[in-house]
Coordinates of N, CA and C in Angstrom, one line a residue:
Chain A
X208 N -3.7 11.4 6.1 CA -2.3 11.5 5.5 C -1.4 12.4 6.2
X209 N -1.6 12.4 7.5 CA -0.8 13.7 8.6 C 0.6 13.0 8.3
X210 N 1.6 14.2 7.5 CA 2.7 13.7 8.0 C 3.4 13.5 6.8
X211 N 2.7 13.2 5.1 CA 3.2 12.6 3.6 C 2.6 13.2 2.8
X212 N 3.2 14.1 1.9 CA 2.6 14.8 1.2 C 2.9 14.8 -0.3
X213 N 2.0 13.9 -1.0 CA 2.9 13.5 -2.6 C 2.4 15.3 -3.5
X214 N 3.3 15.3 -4.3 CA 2.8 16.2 -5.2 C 3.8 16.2 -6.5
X215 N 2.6 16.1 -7.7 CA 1.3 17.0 -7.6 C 0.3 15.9 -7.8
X216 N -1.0 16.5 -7.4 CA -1.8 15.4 -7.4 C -2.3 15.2 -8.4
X217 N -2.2 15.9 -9.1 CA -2.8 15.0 -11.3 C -1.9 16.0 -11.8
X218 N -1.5 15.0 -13.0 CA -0.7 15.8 -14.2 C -0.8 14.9 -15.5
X219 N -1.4 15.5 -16.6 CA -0.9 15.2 -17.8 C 0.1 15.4 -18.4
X220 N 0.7 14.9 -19.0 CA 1.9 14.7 -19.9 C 1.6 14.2 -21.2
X221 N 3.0 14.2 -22.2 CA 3.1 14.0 -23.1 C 4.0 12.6 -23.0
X222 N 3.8 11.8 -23.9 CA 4.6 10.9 -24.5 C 6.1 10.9 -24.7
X223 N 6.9 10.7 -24.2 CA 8.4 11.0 -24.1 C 9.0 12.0 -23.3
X224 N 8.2 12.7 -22.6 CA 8.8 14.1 -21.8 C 9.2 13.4 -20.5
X225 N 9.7 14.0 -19.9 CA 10.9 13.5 -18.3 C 9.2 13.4 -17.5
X226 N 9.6 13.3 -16.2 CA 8.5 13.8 -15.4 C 8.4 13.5 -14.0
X227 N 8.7 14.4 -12.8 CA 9.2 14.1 -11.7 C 8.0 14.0 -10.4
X228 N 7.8 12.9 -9.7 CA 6.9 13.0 -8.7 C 7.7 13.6 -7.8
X229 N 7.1 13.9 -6.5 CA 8.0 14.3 -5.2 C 6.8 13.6 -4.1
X230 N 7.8 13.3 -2.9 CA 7.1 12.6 -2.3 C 8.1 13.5 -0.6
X231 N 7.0 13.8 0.3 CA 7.4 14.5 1.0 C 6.7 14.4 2.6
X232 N 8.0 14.1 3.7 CA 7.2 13.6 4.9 C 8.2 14.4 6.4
X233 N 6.7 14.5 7.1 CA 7.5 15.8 8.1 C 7.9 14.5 9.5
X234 N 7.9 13.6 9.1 CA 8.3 11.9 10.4 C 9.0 11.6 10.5
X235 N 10.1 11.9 9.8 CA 11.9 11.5 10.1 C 11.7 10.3 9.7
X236 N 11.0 9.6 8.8 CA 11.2 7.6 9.1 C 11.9 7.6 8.3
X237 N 12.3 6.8 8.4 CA 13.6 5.9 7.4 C 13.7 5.3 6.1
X238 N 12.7 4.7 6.1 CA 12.2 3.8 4.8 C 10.9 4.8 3.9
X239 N 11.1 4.9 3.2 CA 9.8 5.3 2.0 C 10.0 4.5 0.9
X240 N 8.5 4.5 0.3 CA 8.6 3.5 -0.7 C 7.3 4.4 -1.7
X241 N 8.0 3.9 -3.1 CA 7.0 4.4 -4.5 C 6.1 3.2 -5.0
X242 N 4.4 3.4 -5.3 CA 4.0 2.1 -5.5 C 3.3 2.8 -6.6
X243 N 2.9 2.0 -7.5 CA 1.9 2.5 -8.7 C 0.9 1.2 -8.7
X244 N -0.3 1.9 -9.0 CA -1.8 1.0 -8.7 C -2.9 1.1 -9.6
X245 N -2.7 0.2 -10.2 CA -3.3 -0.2 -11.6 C -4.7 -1.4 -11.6
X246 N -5.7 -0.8 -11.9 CA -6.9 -1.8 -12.1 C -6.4 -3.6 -12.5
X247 N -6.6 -4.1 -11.9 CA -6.2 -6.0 -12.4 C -4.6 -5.9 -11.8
X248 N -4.1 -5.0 -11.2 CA -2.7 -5.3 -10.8 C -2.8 -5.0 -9.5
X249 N -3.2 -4.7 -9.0 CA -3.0 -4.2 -7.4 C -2.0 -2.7 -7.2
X250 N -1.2 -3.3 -6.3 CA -0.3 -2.2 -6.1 C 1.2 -3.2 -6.1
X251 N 2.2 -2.1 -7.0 CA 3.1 -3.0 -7.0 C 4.3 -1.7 -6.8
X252 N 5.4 -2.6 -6.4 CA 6.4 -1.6 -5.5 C 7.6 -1.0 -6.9
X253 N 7.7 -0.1 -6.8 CA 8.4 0.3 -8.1 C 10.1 0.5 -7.6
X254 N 10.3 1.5 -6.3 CA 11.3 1.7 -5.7 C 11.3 1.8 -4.2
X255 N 12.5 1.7 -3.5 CA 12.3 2.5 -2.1 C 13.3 3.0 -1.7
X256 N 13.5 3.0 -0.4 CA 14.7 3.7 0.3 C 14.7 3.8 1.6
X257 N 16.2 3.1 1.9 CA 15.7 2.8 3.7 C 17.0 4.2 3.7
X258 N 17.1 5.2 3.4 CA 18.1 5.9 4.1 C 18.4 7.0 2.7
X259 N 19.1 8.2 3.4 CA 19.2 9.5 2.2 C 20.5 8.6 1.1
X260 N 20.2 8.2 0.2 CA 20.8 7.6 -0.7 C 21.4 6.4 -0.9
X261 N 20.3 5.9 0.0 CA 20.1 4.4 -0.1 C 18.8 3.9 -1.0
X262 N 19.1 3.7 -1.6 CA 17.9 3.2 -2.4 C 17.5 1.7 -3.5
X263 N 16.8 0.8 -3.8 CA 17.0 -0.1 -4.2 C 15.4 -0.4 -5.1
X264 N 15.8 -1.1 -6.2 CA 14.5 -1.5 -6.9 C 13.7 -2.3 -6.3
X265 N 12.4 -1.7 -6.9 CA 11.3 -2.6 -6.5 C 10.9 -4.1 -7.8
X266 N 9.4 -4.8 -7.8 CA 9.0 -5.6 -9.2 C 8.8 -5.2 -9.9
X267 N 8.8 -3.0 -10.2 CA 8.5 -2.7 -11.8 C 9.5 -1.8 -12.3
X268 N 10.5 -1.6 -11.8 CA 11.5 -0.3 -11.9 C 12.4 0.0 -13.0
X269 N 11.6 -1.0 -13.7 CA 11.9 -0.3 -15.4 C 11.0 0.9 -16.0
X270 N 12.5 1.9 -16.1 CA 11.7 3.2 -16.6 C 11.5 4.3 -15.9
X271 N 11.9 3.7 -14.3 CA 11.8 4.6 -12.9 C 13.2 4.9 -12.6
X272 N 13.4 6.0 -12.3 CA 14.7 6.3 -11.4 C 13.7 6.9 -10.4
X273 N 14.8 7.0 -9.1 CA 15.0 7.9 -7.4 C 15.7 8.6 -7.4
X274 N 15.5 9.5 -6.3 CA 16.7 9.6 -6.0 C 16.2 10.2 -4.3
X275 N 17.0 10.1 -3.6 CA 16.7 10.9 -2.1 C 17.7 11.5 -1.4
X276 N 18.4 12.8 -1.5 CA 19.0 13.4 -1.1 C 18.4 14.4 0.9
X277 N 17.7 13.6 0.8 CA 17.3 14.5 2.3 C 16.5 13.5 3.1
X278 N 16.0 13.3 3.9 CA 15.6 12.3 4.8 C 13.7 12.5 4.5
X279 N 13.6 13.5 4.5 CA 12.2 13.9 4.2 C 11.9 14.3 2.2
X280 N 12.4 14.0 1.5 CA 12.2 14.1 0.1 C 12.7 12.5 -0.4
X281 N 11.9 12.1 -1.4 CA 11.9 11.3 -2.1 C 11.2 11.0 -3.6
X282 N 11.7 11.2 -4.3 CA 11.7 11.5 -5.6 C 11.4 10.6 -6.3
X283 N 10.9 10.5 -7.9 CA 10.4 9.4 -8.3 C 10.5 10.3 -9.7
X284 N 10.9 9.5 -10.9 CA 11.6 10.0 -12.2 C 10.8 9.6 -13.6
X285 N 10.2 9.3 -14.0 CA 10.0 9.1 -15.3 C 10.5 9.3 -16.7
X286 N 11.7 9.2 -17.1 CA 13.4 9.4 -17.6 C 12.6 9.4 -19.0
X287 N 11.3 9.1 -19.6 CA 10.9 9.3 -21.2 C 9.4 8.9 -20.6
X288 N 8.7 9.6 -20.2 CA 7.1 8.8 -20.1 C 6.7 8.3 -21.1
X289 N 6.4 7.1 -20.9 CA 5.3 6.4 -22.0 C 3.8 6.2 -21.4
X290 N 3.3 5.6 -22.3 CA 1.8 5.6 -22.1 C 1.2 4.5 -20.9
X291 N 2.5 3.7 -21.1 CA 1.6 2.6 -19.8 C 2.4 2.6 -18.8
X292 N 3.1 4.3 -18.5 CA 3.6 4.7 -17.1 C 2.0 5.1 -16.7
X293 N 1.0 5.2 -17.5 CA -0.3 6.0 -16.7 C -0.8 5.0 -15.7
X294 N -1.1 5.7 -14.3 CA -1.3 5.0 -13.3 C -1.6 6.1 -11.9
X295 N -1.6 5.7 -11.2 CA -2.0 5.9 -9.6 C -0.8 6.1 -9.3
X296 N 0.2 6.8 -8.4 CA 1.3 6.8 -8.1 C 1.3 7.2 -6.5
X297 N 1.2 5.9 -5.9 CA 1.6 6.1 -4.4 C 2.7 6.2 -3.4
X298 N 2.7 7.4 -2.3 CA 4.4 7.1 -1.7 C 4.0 6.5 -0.2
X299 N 4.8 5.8 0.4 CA 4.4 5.1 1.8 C 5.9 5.3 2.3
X300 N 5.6 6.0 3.6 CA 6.7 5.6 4.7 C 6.5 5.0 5.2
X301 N 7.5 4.4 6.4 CA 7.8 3.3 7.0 C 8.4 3.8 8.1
X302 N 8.6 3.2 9.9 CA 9.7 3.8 10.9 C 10.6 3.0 10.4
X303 N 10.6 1.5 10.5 CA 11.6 1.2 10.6 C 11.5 -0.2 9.7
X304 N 11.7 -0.2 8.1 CA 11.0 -1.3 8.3 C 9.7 -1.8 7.8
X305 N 9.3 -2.7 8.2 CA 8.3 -3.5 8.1 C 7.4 -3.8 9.6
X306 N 8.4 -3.1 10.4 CA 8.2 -3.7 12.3 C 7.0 -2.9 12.5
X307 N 6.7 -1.4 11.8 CA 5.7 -0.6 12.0 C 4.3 -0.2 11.3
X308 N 4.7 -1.0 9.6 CA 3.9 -0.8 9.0 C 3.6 0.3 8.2
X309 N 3.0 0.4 7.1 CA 3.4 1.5 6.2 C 2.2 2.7 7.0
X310 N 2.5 3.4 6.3 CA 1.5 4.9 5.9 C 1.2 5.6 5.0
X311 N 0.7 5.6 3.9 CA 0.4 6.3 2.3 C 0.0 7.7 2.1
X312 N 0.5 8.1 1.2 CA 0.1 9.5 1.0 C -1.2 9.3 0.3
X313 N -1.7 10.6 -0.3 CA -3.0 10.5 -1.1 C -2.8 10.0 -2.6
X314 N -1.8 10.1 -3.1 CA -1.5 9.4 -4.6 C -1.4 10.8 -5.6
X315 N -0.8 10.3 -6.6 CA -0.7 11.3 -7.5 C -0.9 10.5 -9.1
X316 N -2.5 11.2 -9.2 CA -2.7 10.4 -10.9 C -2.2 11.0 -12.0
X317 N -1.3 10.1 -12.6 CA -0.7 10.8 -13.8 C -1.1 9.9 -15.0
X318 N -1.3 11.0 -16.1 CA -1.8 10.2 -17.3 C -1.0 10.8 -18.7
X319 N -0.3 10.0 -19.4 CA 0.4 10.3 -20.3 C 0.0 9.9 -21.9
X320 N -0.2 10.9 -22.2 CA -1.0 11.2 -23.8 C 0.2 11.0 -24.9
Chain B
X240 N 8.5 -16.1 -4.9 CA 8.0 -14.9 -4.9 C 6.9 -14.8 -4.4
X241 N 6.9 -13.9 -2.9 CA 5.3 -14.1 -2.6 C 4.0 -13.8 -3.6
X242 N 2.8 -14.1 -2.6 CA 1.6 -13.9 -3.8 C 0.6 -13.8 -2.7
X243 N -0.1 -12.8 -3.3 CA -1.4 -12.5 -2.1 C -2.6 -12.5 -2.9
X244 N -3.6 -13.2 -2.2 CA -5.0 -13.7 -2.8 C -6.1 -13.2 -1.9
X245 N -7.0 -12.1 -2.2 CA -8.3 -12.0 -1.9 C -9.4 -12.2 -2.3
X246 N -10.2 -13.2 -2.0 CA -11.3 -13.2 -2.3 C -12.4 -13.4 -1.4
X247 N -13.5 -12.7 -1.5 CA -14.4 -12.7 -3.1 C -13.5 -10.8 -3.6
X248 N -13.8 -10.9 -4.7 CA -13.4 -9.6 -5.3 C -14.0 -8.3 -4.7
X249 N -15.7 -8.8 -4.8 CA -16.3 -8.1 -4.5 C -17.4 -8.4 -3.3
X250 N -18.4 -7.9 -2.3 CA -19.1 -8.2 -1.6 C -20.1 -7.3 -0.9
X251 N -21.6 -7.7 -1.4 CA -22.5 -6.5 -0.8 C -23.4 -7.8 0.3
X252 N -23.6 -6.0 0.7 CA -24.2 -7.1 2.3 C -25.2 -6.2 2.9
X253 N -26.2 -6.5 3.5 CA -26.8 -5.6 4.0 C -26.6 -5.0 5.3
X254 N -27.0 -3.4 6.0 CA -26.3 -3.3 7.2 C -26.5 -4.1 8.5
X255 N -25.6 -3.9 9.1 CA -26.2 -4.8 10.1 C -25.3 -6.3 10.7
X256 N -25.1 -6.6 9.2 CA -24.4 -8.2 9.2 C -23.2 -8.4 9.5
X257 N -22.6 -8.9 10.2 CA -20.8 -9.5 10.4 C -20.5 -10.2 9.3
X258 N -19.4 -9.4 9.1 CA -18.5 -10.6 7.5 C -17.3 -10.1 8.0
X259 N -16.8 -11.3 6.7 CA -15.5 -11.9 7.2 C -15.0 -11.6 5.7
X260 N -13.7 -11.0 5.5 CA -12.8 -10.5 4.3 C -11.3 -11.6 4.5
X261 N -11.3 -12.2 3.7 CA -10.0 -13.5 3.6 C -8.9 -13.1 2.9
X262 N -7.8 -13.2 3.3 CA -6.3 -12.9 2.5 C -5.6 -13.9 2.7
X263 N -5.3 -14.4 1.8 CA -4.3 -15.9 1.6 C -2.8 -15.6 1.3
X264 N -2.0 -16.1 1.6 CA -0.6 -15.7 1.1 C 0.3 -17.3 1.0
X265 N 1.6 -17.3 0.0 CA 1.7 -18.0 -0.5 C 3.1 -18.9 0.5
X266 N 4.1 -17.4 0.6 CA 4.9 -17.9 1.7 C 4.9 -17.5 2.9
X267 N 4.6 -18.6 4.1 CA 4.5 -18.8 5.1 C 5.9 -17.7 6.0
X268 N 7.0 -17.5 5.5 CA 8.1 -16.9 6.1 C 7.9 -15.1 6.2
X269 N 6.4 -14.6 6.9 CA 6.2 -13.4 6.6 C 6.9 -12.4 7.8
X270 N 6.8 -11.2 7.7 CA 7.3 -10.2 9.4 C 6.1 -9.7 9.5
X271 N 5.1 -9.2 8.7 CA 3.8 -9.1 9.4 C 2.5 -8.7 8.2
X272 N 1.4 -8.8 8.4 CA 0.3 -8.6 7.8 C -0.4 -7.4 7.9
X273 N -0.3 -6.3 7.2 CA -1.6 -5.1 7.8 C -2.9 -5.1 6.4
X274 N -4.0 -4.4 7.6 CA -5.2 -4.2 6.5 C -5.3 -2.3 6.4
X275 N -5.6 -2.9 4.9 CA -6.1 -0.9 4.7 C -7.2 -1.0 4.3
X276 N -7.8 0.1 4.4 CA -8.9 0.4 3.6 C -8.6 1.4 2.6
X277 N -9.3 1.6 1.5 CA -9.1 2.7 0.5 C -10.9 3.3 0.1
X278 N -10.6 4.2 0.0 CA -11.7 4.9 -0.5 C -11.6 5.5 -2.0
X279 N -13.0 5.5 -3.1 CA -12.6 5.8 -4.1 C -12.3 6.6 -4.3
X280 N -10.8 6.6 -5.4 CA -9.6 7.9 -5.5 C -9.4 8.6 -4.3
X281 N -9.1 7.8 -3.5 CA -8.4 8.4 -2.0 C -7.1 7.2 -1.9
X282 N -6.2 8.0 -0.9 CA -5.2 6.9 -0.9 C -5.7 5.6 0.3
X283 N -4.5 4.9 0.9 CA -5.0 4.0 1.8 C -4.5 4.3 3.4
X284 N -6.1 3.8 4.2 CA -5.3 3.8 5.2 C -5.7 2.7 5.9
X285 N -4.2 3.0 6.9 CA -3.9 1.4 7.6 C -5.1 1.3 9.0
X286 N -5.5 0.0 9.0 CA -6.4 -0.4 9.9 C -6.0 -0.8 11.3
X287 N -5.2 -2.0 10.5 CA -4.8 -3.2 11.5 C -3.3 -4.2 11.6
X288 N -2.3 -3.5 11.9 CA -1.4 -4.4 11.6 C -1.2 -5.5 12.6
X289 N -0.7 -7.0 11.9 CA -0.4 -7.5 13.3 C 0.7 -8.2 12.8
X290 N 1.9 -8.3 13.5 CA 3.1 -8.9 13.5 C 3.3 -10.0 13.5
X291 N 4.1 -10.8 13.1 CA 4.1 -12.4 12.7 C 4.4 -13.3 13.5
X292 N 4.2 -13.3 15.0 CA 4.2 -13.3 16.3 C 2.8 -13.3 16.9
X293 N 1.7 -12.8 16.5 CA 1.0 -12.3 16.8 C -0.1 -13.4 16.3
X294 N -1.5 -13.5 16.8 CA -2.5 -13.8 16.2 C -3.4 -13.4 15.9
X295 N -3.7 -12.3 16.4 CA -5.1 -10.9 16.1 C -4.9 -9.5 16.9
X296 N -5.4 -9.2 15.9 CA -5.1 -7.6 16.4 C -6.6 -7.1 16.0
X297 N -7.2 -6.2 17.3 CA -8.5 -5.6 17.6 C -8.4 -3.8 17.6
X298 N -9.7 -3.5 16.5 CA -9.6 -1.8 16.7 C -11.3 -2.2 16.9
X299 N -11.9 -1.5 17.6 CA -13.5 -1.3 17.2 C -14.2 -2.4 17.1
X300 N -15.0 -1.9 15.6 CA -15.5 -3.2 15.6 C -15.0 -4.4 14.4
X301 N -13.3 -3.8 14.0 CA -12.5 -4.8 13.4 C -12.1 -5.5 14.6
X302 N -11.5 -6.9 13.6 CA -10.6 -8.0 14.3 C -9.5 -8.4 13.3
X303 N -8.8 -8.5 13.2 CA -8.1 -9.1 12.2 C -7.1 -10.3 12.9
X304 N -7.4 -11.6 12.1 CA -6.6 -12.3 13.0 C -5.6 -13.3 11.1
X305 N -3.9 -13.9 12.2 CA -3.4 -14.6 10.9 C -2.9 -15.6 11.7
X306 N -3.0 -16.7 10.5 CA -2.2 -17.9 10.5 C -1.1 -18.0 9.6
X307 N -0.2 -18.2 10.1 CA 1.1 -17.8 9.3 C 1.2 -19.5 8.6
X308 N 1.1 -20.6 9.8 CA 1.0 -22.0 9.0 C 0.3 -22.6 7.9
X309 N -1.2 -21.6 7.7 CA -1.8 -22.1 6.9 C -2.0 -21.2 6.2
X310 N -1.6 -19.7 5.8 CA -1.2 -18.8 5.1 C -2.2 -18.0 4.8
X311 N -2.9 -17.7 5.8 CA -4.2 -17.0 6.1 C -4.5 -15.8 6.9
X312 N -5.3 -15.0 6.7 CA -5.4 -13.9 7.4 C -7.0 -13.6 7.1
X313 N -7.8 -13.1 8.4 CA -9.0 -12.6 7.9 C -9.2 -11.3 8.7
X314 N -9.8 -10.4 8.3 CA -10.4 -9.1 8.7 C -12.0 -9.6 9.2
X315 N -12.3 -9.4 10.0 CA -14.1 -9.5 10.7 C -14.3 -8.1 11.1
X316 N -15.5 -7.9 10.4 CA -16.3 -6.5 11.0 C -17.7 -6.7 10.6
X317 N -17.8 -6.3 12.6 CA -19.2 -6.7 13.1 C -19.8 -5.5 12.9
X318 N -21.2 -5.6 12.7 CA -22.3 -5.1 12.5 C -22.0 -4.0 11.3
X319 N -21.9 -4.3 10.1 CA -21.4 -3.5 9.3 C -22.4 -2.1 9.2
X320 N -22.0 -1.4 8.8 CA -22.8 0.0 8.2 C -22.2 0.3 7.1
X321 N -23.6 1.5 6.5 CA -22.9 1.4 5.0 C -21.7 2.7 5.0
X322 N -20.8 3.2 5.9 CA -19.7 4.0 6.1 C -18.7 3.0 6.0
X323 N -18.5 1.9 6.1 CA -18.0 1.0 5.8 C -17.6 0.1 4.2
X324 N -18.5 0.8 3.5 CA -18.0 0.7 2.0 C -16.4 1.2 1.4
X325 N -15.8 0.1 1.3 CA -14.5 0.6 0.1 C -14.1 -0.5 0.4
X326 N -12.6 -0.5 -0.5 CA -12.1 -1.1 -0.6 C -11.2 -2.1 0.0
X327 N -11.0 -3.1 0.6 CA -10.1 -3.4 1.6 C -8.7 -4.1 0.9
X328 N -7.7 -4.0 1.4 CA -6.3 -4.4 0.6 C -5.4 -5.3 2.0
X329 N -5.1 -6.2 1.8 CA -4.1 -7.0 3.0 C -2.9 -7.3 2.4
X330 N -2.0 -6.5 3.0 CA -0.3 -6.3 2.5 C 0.3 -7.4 3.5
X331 N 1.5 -8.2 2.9 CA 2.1 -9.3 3.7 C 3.6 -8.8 3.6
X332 N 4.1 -8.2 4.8 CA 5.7 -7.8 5.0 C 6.6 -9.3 4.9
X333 N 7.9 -8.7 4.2 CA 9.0 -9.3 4.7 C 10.1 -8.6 5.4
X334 N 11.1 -9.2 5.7 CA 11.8 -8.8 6.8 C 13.0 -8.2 6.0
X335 N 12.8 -7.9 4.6 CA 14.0 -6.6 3.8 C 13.0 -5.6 4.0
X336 N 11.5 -5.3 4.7 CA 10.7 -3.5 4.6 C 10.1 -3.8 3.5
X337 N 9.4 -4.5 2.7 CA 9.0 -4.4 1.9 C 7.4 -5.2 1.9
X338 N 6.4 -5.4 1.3 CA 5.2 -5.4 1.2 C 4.8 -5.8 0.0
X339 N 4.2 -7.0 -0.4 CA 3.2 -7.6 -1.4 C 2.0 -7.4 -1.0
X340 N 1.0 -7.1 -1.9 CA -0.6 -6.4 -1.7 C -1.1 -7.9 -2.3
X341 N -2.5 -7.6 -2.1 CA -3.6 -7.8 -2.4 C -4.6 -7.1 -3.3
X342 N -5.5 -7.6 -4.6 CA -6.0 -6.9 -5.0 C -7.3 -6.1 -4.5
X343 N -7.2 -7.0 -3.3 CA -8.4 -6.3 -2.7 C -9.5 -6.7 -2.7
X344 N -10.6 -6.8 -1.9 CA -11.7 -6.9 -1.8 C -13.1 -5.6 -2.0
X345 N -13.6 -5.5 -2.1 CA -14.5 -4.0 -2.7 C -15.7 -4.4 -1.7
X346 N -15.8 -3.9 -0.9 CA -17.6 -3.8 0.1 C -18.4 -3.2 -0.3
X347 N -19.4 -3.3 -0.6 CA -20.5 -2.1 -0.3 C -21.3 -3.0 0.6
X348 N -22.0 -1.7 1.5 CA -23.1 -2.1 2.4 C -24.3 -1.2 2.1
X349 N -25.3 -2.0 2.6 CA -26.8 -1.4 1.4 C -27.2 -0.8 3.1
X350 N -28.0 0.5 2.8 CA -29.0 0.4 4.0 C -30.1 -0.1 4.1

């Protein structure tokens, strides 16, 4: 994982409280992307961002906000956790694209009580 | 909307043996294919990407080769060992940067 550093790597929560991942990469790429990975679902794309404040939904991004104010930070929101935000929460950069293929951090399991 | 299909879900094998891991995809209009592996509660990492241009891409004793006409992609790894156990996932790019998965295949190799 040289290079993407999600944090934090477990967190409980409560039911309705905010809750912010951070997603953090020392590669200058361009594109990062937020994925959450759920048993019987695979991995499914929630948000990304090809540029500092460029950003666009993914197939689950209800209930997610971003935001990316720096080239190396990329943020990920949980605006009222609920219970079936619990999941695996993966960040992947990208150079350019799709041309290079992703790269994943280690994930960050969050579970909301 | 694309759609990616792995199967078998799961597959044990003993060491030694060459197998073959299948990923199917629905639309033929892809920018490229990579394989990960995942390890339990570890994240993923990339194996093998090959571009949509391409027909196989070689590491070791992976191969991964795709047909974009017949919406197909297989990973081959020869002489398996059991360090080779986890999970395998085949993501199919489009050309907006983005990526549809697979649920994956799960290996184990017995000694």
């Amino acid at each position: 994982d040289a290079g993407i550093t999600q944090s934090p790597r477990h967190k409980v929560t409560e039911t309705g409280t905010p809750v912010t991942l951070r997603c953090h990469q020392t590669e200058n790429h361009r594109y990062m992307y937020w994925y959450r990975q759920d048993p019987g679902h695979g991995l499914r794309l929630i948000h990304y961002s090809y540029g500092v404040k460029d950003t666009d939904k993914g197939e689950v991004s209800d209930g997610y906000s971003v935001s990316r104010s720096k080239t190396e930070d990329f943020l990920l929101t949980l605006e009222s956790a609920t219970s079936s935000q619990t999941s695996v929460y993966f960040c992947a950069i990208s150079v350019r694209g799709a041309d290079y293929g992703y790269t994943f951090g280690s994930g960050t399991r969050l579970t909301v009580v | 909307k694309q759609e990616v299909t792995q199967i078998p879900a799961a597959l044990s094998v003993p060491e030694g043996e060459n197998l073959v891991l299948n990923c199917s995809f629905t639309d033929s209009a892809i920018y490229n294919l990579q394989w990960f592996r995942q390890d339990p509660g570890k994240g993923l990492t990339s194996l093998l990407l090959i571009q949509s241009s391409q027909r196989e891409q070689t590491s070791g004793r992976l191969n991964a080769s795709l047909d974009k006409s017949s919406g197909r992609s297989t990973l081959y790894i020869a002489a398996s060992q059991p360090g080779d156990s986890a999970t395998y996932l085949c993501a199919v790019g489009d050309n907006a940067g983005k990526s549809t998965f697979g649920d994956g295949t799960t290996l184990t190799v017995k000694p």
